Short mmCIF file of C-alpha atoms in Angstrom, two decimals:
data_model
loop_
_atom_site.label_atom_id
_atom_site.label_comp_id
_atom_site.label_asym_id
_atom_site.label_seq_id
_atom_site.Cartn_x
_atom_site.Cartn_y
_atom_site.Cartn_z
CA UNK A 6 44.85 66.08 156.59
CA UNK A 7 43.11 65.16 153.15
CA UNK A 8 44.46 62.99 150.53
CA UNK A 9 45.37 64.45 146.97
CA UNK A 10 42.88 63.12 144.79
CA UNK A 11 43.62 60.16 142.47
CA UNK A 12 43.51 61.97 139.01
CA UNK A 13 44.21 58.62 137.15
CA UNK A 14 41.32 55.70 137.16
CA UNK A 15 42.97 52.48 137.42
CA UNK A 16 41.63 51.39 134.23
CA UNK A 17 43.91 54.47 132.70
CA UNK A 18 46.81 53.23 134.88
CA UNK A 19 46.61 49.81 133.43
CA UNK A 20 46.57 51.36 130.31
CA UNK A 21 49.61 53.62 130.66
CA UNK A 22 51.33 50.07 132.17
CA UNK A 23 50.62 47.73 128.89
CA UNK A 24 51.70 51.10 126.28
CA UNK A 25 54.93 51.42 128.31
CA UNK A 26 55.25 47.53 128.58
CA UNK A 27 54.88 47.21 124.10
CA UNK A 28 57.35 50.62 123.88
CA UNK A 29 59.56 48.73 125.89
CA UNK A 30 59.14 45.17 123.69
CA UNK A 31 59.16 47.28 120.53
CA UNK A 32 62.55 48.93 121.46
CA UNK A 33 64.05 45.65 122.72
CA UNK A 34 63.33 43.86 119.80
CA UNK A 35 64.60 46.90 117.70
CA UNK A 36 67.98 46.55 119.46
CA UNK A 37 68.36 42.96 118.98
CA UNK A 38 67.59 43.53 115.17
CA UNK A 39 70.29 45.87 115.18
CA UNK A 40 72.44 44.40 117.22
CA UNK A 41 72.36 40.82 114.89
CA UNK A 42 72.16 42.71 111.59
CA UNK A 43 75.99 42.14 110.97
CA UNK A 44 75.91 38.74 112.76
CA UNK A 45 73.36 37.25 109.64
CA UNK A 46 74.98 35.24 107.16
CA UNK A 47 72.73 34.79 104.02
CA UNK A 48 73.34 31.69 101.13
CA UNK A 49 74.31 32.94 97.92
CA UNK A 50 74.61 30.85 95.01
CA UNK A 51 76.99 31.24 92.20
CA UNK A 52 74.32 32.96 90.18
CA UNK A 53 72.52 35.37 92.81
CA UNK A 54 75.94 36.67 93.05
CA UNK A 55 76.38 37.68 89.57
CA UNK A 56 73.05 38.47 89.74
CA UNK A 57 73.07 41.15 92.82
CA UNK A 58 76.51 40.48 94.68
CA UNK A 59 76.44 41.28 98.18
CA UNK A 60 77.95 44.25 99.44
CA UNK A 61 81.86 44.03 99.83
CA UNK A 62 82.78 42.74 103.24
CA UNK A 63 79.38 41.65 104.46
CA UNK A 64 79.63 38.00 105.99
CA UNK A 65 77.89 35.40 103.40
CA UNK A 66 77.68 31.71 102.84
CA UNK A 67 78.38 30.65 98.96
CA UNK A 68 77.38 27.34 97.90
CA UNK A 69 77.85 25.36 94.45
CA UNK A 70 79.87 22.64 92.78
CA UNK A 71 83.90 22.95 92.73
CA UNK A 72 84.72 23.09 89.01
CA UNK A 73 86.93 20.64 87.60
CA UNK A 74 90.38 21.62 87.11
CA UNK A 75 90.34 24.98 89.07
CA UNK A 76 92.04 24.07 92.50
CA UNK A 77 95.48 25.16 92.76
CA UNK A 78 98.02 26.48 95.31
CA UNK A 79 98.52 29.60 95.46
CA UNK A 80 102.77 30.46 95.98
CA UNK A 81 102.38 31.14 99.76
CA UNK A 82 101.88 27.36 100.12
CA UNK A 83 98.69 28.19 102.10
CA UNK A 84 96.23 29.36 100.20
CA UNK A 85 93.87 27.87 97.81
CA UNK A 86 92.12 29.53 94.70
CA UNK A 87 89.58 27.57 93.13
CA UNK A 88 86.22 28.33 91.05
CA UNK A 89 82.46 27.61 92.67
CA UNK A 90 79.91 27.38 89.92
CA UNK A 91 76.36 26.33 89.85
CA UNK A 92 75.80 25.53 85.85
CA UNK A 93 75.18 29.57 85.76
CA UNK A 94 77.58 31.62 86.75
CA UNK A 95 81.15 31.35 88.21
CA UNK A 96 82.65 32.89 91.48
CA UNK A 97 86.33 33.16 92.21
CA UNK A 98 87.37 32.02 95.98
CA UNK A 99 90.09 31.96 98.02
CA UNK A 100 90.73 29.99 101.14
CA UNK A 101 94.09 29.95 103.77
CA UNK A 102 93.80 27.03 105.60
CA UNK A 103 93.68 23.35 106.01
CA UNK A 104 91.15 22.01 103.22
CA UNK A 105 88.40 19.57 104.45
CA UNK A 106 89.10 15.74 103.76
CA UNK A 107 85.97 15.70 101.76
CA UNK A 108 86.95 18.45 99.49
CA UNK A 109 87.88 17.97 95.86
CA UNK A 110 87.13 19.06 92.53
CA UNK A 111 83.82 18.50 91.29
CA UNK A 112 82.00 17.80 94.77
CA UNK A 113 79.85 20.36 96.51
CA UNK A 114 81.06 23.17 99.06
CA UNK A 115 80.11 25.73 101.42
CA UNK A 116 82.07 28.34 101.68
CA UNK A 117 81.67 31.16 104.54
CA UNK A 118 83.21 34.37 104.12
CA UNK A 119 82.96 37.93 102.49
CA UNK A 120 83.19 39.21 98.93
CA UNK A 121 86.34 40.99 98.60
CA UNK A 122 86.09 44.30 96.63
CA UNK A 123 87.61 43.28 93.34
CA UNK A 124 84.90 40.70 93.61
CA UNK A 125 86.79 37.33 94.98
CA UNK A 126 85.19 35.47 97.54
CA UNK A 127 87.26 35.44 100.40
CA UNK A 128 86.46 31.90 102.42
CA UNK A 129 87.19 31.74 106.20
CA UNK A 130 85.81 28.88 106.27
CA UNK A 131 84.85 25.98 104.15
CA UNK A 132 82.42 22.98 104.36
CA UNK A 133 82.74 20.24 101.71
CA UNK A 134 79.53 18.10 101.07
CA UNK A 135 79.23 14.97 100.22
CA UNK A 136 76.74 13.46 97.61
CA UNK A 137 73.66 11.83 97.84
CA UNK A 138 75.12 8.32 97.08
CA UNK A 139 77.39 8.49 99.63
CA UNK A 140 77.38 5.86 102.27
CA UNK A 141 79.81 5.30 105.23
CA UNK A 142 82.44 3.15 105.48
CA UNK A 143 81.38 0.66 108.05
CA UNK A 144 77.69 0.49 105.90
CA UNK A 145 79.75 -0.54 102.71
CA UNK A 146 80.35 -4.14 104.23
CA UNK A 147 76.92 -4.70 105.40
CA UNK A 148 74.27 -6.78 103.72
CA UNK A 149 70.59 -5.16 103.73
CA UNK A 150 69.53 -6.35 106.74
CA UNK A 151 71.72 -5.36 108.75
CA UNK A 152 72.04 -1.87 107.40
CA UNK A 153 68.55 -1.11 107.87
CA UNK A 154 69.46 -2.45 111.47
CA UNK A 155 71.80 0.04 111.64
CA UNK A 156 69.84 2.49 110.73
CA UNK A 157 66.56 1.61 112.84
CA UNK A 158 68.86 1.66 116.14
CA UNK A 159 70.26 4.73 115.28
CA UNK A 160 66.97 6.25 114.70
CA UNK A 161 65.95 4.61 117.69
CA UNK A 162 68.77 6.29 119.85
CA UNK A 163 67.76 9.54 118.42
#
């Protein structure tokens, strides 16, 4: 009985073994893209969505300054319309749900959600910033030593 002859070097088999192995990284890679392509959730500004507003319905993260004198209630009792600007440009959002402690007119925000098609942000959620001078309640009491105590421990812990 003879053996079939081995039509393949095993220098071509190895080579045939690493193509199929990058198809097979190209295509998973091209699913994940895919698959996390409606998952993304870019920042927008108030201006870069006057500018080139995102597609209606796509999730997006808006971010700016809540202008002064533009919260109010809306009659359900549960919403909240208020204005985001960024010195540039304005954008309309709504929110239904508990507001954050820290939010109030004229601090920042981050608001996640989708433009609505009459162009109205639609917030699902919002996150309301703080500014840079801010400084915690059990700091305020503190003398300078022993907030930069404080601070080393906790950097420490870290």
């Amino acid at each position: 009985m003879t053996t079939p002859p081995n039509r393949m070097k095993a220098k071509h088999q190895r080579l045939v073994l690493v193509a199929i192995a990058l198809v097979a990284l190209v295509c998973a890679g091209l699913l994940a893209a895919w698959a996390l392509r409606n998952q993304a959730s870019y920042f927008y500004v108030p201006e870069q969505i006057a500018a080139d507003p995102p597609e209606a319905g796509r999730a997006v993260r808006l971010g700016g300054m809540v202008e002064e004198g533009s919260i109010r209630t809306l009659p359900d009792g549960v919403t909240t319309a208020f204005v985001v600007g960024d010195g540039k440009a304005r954008v309309s959002v709504r929110f239904a749900g508990i507001l954050p402690d820290l939010f109030v007119e004229g601090s920042g925000v981050v608001a996640e959600g989708r433009l609505d098609a009459d162009g109205t942000f639609v917030a699902d959620n919002l996150l309301a910033k703080h500014d840079e001078n801010y400084v915690p309640r059990e700091l305020q009491e503190m003398t300078e030593h022993q907030k930069r105590e404080v601070v080393a421990e906790t950097e420490q812990g870290a």
